[in-house]
Short mmCIF file of C-alpha atoms in Angstrom, two decimals:
data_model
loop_
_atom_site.label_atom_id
_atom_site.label_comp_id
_atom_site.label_asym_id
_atom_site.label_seq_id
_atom_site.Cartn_x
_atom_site.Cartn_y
_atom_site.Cartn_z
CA UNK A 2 -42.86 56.24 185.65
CA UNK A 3 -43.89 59.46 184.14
CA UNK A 4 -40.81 61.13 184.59
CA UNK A 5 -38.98 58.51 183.09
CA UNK A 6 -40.67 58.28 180.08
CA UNK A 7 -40.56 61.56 179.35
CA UNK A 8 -36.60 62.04 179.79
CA UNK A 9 -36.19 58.74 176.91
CA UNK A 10 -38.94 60.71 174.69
CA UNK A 11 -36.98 64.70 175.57
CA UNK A 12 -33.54 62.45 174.66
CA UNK A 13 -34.68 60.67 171.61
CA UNK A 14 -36.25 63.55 170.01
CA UNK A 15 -33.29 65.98 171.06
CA UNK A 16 -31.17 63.73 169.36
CA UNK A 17 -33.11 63.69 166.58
CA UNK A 18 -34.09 67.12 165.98
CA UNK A 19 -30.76 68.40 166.66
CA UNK A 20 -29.24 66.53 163.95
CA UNK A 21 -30.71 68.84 160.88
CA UNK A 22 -29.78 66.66 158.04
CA UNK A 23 -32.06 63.73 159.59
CA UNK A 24 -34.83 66.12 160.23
CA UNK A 25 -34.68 67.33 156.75
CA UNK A 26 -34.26 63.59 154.91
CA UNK A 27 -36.72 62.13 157.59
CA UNK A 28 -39.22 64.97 157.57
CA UNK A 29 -39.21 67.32 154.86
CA UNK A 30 -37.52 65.72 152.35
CA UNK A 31 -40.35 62.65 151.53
CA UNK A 32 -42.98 65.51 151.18
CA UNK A 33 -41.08 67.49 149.03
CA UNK A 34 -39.43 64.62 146.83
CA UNK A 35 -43.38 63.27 146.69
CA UNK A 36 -45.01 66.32 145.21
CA UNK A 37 -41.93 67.52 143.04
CA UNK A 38 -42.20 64.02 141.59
CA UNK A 39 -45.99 63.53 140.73
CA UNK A 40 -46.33 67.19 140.28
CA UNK A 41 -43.81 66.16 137.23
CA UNK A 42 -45.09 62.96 136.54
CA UNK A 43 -48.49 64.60 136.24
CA UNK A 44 -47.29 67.15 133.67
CA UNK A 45 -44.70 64.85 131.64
CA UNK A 46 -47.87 62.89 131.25
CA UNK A 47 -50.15 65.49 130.01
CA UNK A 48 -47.30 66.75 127.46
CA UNK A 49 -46.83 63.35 126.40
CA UNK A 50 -50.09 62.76 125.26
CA UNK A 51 -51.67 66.16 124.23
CA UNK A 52 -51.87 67.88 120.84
CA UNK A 53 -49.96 70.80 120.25
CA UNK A 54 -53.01 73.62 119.81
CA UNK A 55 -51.50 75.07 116.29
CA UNK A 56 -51.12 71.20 115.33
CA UNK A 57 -52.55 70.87 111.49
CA UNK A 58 -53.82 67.16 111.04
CA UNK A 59 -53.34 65.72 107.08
CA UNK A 60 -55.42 63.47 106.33
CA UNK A 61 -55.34 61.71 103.04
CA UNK A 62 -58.20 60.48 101.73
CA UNK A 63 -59.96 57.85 98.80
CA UNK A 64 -63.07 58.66 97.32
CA UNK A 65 -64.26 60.89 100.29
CA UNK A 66 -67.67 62.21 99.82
CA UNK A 67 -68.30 65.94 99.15
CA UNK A 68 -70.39 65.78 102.44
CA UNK A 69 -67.98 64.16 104.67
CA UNK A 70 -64.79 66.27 103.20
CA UNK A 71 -66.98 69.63 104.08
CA UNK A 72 -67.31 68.43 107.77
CA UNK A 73 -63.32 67.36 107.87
CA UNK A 74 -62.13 71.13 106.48
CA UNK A 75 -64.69 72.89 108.46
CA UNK A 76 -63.01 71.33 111.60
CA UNK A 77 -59.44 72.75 110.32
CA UNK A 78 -58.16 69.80 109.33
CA UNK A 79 -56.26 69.48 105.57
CA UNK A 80 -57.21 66.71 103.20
CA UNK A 81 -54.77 65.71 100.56
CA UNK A 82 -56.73 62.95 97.85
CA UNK A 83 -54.80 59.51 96.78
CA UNK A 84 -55.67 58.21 93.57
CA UNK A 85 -53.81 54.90 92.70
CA UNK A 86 -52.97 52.05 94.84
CA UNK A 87 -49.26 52.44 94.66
CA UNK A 88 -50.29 56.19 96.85
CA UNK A 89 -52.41 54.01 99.51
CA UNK A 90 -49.42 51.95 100.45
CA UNK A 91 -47.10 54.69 100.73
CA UNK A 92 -49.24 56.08 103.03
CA UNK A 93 -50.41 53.34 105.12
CA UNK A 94 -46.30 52.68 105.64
CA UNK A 95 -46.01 56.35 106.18
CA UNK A 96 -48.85 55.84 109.16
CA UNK A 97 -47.25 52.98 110.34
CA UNK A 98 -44.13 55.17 110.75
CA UNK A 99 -45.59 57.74 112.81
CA UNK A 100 -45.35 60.39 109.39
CA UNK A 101 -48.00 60.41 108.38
CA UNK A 102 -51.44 61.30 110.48
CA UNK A 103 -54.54 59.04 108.80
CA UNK A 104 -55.69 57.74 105.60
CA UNK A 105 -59.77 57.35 105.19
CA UNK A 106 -61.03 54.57 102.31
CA UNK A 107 -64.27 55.32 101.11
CA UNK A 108 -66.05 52.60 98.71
CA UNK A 109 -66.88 54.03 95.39
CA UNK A 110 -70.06 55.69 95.26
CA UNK A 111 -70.34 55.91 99.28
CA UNK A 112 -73.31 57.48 99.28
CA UNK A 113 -75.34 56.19 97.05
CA UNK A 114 -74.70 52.96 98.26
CA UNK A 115 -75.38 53.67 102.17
CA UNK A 116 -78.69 55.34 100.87
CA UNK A 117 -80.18 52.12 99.46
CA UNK A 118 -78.28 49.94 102.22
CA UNK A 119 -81.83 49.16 104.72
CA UNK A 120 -80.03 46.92 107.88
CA UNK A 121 -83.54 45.29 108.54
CA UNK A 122 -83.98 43.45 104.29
CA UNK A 123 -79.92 43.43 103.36
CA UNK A 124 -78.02 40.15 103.10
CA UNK A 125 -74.93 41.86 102.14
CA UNK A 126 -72.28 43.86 104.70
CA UNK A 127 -72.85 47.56 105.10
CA UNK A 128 -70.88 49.28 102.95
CA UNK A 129 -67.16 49.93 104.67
CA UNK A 130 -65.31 52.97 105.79
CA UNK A 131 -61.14 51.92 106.25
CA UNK A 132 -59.37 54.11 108.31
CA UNK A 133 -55.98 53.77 109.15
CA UNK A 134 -54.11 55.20 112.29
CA UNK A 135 -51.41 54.84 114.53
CA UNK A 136 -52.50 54.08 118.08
CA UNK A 137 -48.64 54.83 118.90
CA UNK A 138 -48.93 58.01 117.51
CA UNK A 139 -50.83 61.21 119.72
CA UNK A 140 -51.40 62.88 116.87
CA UNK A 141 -53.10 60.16 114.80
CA UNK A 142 -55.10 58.64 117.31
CA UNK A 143 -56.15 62.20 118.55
CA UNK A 144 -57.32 62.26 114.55
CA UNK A 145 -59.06 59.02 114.76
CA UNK A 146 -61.10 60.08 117.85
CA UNK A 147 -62.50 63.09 115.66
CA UNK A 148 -62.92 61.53 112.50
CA UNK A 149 -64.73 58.37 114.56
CA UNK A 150 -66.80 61.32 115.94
CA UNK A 151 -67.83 63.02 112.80
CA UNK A 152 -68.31 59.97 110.56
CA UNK A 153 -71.19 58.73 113.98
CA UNK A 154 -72.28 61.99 113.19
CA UNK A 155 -73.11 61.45 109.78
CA UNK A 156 -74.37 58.31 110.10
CA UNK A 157 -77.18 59.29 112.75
CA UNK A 158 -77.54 62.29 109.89
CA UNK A 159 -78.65 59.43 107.10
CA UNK A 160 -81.69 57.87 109.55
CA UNK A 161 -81.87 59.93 112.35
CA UNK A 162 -84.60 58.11 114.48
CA UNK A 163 -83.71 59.47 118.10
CA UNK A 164 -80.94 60.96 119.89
CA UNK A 165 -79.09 59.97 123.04
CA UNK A 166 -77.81 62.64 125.49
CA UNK A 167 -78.00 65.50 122.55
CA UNK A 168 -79.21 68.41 125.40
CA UNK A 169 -77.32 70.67 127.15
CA UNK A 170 -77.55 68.73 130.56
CA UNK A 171 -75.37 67.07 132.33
CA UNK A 172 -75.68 63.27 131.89
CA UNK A 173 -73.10 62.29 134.13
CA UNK A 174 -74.47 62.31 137.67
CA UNK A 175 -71.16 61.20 139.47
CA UNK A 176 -70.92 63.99 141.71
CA UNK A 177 -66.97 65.65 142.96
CA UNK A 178 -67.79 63.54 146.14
CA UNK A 179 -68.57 60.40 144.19
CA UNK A 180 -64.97 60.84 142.40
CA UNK A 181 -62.64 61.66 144.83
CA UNK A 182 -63.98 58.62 147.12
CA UNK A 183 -63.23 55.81 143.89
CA UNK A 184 -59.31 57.36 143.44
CA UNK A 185 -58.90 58.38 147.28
CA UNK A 186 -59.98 54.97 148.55
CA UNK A 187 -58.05 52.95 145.68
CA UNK A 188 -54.65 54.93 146.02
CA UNK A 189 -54.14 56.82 149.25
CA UNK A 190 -54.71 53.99 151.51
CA UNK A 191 -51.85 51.96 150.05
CA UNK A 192 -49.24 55.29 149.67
CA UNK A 193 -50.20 55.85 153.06
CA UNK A 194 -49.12 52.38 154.26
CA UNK A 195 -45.74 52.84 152.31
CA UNK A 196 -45.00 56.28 153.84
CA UNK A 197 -45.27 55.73 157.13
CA UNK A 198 -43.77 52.59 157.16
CA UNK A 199 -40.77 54.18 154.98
CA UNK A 200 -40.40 56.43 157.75
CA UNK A 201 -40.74 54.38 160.74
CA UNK A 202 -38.19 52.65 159.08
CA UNK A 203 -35.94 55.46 158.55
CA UNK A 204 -35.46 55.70 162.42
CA UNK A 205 -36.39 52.55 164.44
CA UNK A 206 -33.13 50.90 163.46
CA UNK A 207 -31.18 53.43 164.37
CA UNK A 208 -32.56 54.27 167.74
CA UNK A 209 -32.42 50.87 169.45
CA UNK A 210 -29.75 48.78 166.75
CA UNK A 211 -27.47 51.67 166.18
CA UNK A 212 -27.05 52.19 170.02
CA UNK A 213 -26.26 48.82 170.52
CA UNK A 214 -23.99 48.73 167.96
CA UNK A 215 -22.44 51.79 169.39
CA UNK A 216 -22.70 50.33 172.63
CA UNK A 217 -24.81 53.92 174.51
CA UNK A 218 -27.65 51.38 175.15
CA UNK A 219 -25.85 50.11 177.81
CA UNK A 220 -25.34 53.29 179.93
CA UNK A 221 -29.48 53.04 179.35
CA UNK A 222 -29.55 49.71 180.71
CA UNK A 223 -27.79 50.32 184.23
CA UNK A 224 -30.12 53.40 185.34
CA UNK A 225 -32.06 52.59 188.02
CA UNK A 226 -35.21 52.63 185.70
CA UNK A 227 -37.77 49.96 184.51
CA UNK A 228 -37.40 48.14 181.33
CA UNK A 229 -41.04 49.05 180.26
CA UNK A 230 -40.30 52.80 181.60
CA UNK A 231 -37.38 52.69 178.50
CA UNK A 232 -39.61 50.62 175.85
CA UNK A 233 -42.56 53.16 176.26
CA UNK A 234 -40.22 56.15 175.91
CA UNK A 235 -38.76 54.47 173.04
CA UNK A 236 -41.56 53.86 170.90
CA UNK A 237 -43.71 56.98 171.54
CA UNK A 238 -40.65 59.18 170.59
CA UNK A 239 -40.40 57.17 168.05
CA UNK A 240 -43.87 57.20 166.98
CA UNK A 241 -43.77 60.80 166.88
CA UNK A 242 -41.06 60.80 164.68
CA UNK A 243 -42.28 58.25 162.15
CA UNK A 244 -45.63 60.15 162.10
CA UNK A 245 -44.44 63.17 161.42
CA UNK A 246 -42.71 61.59 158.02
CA UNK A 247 -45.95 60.18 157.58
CA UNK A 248 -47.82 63.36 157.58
CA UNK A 249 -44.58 65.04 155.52
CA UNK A 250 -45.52 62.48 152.43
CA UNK A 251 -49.57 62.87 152.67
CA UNK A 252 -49.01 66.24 152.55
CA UNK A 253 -46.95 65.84 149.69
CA UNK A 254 -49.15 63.26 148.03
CA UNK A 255 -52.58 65.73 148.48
CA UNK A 256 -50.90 68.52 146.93
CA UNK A 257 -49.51 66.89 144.04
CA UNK A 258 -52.81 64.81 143.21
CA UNK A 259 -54.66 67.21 141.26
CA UNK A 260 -51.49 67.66 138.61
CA UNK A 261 -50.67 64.02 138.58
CA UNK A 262 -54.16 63.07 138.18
CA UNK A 263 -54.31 65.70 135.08
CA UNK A 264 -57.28 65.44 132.90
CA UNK A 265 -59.45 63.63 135.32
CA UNK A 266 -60.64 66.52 137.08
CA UNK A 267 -63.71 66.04 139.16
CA UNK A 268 -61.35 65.61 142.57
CA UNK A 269 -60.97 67.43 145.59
CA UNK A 270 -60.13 66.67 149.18
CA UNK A 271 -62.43 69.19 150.16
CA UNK A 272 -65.30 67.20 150.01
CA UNK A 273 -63.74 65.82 153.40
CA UNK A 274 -65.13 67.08 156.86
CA UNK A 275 -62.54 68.41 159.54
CA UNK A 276 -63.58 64.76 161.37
CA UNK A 277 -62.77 62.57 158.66
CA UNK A 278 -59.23 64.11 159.19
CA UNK A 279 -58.90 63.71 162.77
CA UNK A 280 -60.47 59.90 162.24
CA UNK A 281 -58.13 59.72 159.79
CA UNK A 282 -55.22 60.98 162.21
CA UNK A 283 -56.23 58.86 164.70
CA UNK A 284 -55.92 55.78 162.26
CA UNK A 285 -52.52 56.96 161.24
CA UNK A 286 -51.34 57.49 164.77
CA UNK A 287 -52.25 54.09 165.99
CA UNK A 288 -50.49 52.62 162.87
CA UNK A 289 -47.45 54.07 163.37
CA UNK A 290 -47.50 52.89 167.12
CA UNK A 291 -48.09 49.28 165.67
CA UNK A 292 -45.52 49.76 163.04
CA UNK A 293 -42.58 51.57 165.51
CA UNK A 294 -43.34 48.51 167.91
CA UNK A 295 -42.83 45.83 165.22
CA UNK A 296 -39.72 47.77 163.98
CA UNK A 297 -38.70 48.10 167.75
CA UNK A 298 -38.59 44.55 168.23
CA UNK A 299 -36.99 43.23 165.24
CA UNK A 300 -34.43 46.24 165.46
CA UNK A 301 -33.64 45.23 169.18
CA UNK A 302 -33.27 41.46 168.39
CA UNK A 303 -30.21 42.82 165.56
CA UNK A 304 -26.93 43.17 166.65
CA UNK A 305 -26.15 46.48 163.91
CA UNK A 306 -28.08 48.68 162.13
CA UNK A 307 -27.58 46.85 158.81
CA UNK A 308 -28.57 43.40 160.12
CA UNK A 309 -31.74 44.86 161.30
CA UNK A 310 -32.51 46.63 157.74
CA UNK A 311 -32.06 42.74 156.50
CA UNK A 312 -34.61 41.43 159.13
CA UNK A 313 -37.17 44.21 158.24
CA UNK A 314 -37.25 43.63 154.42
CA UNK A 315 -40.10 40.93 154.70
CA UNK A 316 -42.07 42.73 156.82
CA UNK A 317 -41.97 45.36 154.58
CA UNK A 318 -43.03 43.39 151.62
CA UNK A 319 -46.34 41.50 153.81
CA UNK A 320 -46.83 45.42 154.89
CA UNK A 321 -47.00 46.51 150.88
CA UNK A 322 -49.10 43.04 149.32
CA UNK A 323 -51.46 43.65 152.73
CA UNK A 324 -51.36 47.65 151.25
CA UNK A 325 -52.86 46.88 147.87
CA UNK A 326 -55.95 45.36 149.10
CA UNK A 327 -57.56 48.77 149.13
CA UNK A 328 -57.70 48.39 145.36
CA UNK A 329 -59.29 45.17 145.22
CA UNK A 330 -62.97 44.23 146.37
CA UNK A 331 -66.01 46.55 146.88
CA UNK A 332 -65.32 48.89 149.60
CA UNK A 333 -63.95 48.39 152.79
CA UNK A 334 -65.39 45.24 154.81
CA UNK A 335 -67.89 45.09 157.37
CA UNK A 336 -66.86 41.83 159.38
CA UNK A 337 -65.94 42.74 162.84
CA UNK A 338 -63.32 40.34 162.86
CA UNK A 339 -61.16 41.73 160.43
CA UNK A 340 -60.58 44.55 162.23
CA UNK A 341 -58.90 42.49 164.62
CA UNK A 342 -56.30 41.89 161.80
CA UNK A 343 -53.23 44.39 162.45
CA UNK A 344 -52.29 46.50 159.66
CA UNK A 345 -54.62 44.99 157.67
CA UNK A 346 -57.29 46.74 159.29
CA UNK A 347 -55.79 50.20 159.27
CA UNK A 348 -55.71 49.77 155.33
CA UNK A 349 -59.40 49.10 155.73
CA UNK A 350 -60.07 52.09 158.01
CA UNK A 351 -58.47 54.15 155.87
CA UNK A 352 -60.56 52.92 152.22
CA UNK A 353 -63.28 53.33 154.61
CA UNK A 354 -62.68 57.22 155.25
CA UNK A 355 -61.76 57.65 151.98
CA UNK A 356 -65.31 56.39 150.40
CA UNK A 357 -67.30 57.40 153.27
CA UNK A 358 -68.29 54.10 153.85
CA UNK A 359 -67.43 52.50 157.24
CA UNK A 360 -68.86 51.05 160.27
CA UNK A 361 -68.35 52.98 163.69
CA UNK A 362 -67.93 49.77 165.41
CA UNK A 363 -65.30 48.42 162.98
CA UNK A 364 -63.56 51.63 162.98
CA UNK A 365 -63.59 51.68 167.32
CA UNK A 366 -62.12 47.83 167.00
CA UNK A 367 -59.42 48.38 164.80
CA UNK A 368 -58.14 51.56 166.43
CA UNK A 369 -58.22 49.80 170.20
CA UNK A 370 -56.64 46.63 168.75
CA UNK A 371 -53.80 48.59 167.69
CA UNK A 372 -53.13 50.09 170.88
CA UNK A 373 -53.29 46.72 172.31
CA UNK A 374 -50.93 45.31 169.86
CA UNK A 375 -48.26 48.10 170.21
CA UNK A 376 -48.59 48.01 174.20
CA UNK A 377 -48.04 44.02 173.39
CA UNK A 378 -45.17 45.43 171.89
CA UNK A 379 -43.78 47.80 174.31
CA UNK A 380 -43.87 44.53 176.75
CA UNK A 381 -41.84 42.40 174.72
CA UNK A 382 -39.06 45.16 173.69
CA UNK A 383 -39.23 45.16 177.94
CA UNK A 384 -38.47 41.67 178.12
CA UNK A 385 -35.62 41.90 175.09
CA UNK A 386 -34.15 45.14 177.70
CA UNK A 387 -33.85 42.70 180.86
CA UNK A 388 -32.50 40.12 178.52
CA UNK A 389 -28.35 40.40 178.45
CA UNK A 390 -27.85 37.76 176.04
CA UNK A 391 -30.16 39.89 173.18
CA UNK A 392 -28.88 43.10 174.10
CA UNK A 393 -24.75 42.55 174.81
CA UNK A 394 -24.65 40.24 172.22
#
């Protein structure tokens, strides 16, 4: 048995690795393509919707206290005064135009009148600052956010009871750990998922529906070996194959995170041990076997290569809906019995890893079921071998 195994796994990969251009679309090229794209996605992003650092905001203003104009100037901004109404809607056109930056109203006599306001005796409405921006615009809402920010400022300057958070601590007590587990466990579990079944996909039907449609499979078929012998060797060569794509796009993915997740910050997949990666490995690895034996199946129950790309599109899809429950819920689940659940529970394993949060039990289940359920496989791709009518047809 041994020696036949090995032979289908030394012929499968020699085929494979002997043709460059598959090794390099299969293998490199997913890692590559992955981190060239988010690595530009990342910094399109942060072009799109940053400020130029010698940008001058204008700001037009009406009736702008002394007070508040020192504060806007003293930040580097320029302020340009409207006096008659015909001005204001020229400007708030302008705005809505993307010309124009922001345009403050300020009630006559604004400070007098927020001096006498007291919110605990008035019946009237707090005197009221207009300022109009354009959300659509950087610039302008960039502008908003710092004229929002100085106008809180002055107001906490008029009755300044208390102040939140003023110190020079840090407040925010999510730790780089803390961080990296929310995005990891939300994102990576489902790219995962797509990756390797994207490359388990890019060989399975071509191994086992692309011989029979070339007809090799037969010369397979009349060795004195056993049908199982064949299956195994098929779908561990396979399986190294389709996790080595796998690994090509993590790769890819890791690298590229920190630029596509830009501003963020707070991330790194350092805060992982060396055994969360070989947990992780192990999840991966036992996927891969569960998705090469699906793919083995459906591609030897195709007569071509093309029919069996048809036959795989739904399983794709269930693979990608069961992919984005590692963005919904709280955390992976702790019910045994979902870990019975193939490919389901691999997207669990992994949110688990990835928020250092899962059960040792759930995690032993899952990986053993998948065995199970690719050597459940690897018996029925025997059966579809010994069957003539599936495999001549």
């Amino acid at each position: 048995m041994r020696n036949n195994v090995i032979t289908i796994i030394k012929k499968e990969l020699a085929r494979f690795f002997k043709d460059k251009r598959m090794v390099f679309t299969t293998v490199l090229m997913p890692g590559l393509m992955i981190y060239v794209l988010y690595s530009f996605m990342g910094s399109g992003l942060m072009d799109q919707f940053a400020v130029d650092e010698d940008y001058s905001y204008q700001i037009y203003e009406v009736n702008m206290p002394d007070s508040i104009q020192a504060m806007v100037e003293a930040s580097g901004m320029n302020v340009d005064v409207l006096n008659d109404t015909t001005d204001i809607e020229e400007m708030k056109t302008a705005i809505s135009e993307q010309e124009a930056d922001l345009l403050l109203i300020f009630p006559e006599d604004f400070e007098a009148e927020v001096a006498a306001y007291d919110c605990t005796t008035a019946t009237e409405a707090a005197p009221l600052v207009q300022v109009y921006y354009n959300s659509a615009r950087t610039e302008s809402g960039e502008c908003m956010g710092m004229i929002s920010e100085m106008l809180d400022t002055y107001e906490a300057s008029m009755a300044n009871r208390f102040d939140v958070n003023s110190g020079e601590d840090s407040y925010d007590l999510a730790t780089e750990k803390d961080t990296t587990a929310m995005v990891f466990s939300m994102m990576l579990p489902m790219l995962l998922m797509i990756f390797l079944f994207s490359g388990c996909m890019a060989v399975a039907p071509e191994s086992i529906a692309g011989e029979k449609e070339r007809g090799t499979i037969a010369t397979l078929l009349v060795t004195p070996m056993k049908r199982t012998h064949l299956a195994l060797g098929k779908i561990v060569s396979l399986s190294i194959i389709g996790l080595l794509s796998g690994v090509s796009s993590f790769l890819g993915t890791m690298l590229s995170l920190p630029k596509l997740m830009g501003e963020m910050g707070g991330m790194s997949a350092s805060v992982y041990t060396i055994s969360d990666y070989l947990l992780l490995l192990l999840v991966i690895l036992t996927t891969v076997l569960v998705l090469i034996g699906a793919l083995a199946v459906i591609s030897a129950y195709a007569k071509s290569v093309k029919e069996a790309s048809a036959l795989i599109m739904p399983l794709m899809v269930v693979v990608m809906f069961i992919s984005i429950t590692s963005m919904l819920g709280d955390g992976a689940p702790t019910q045994a019995a979902l870990y019975l659940i193939p490919i389901y529970n691999s997207v669990q394993c992994m949110n688990g890893i990835f928020s250092f949060d899962y059960q040792p039990l759930n995690m032993v289940i899952a990986l053993v079921a998948n065995v199970v359920y690719s050597l459940g496989m690897t018996g029925i791709l025997a059966k579809m071998f010994d069957n003539e009518r599936i495999m001549y047809s």
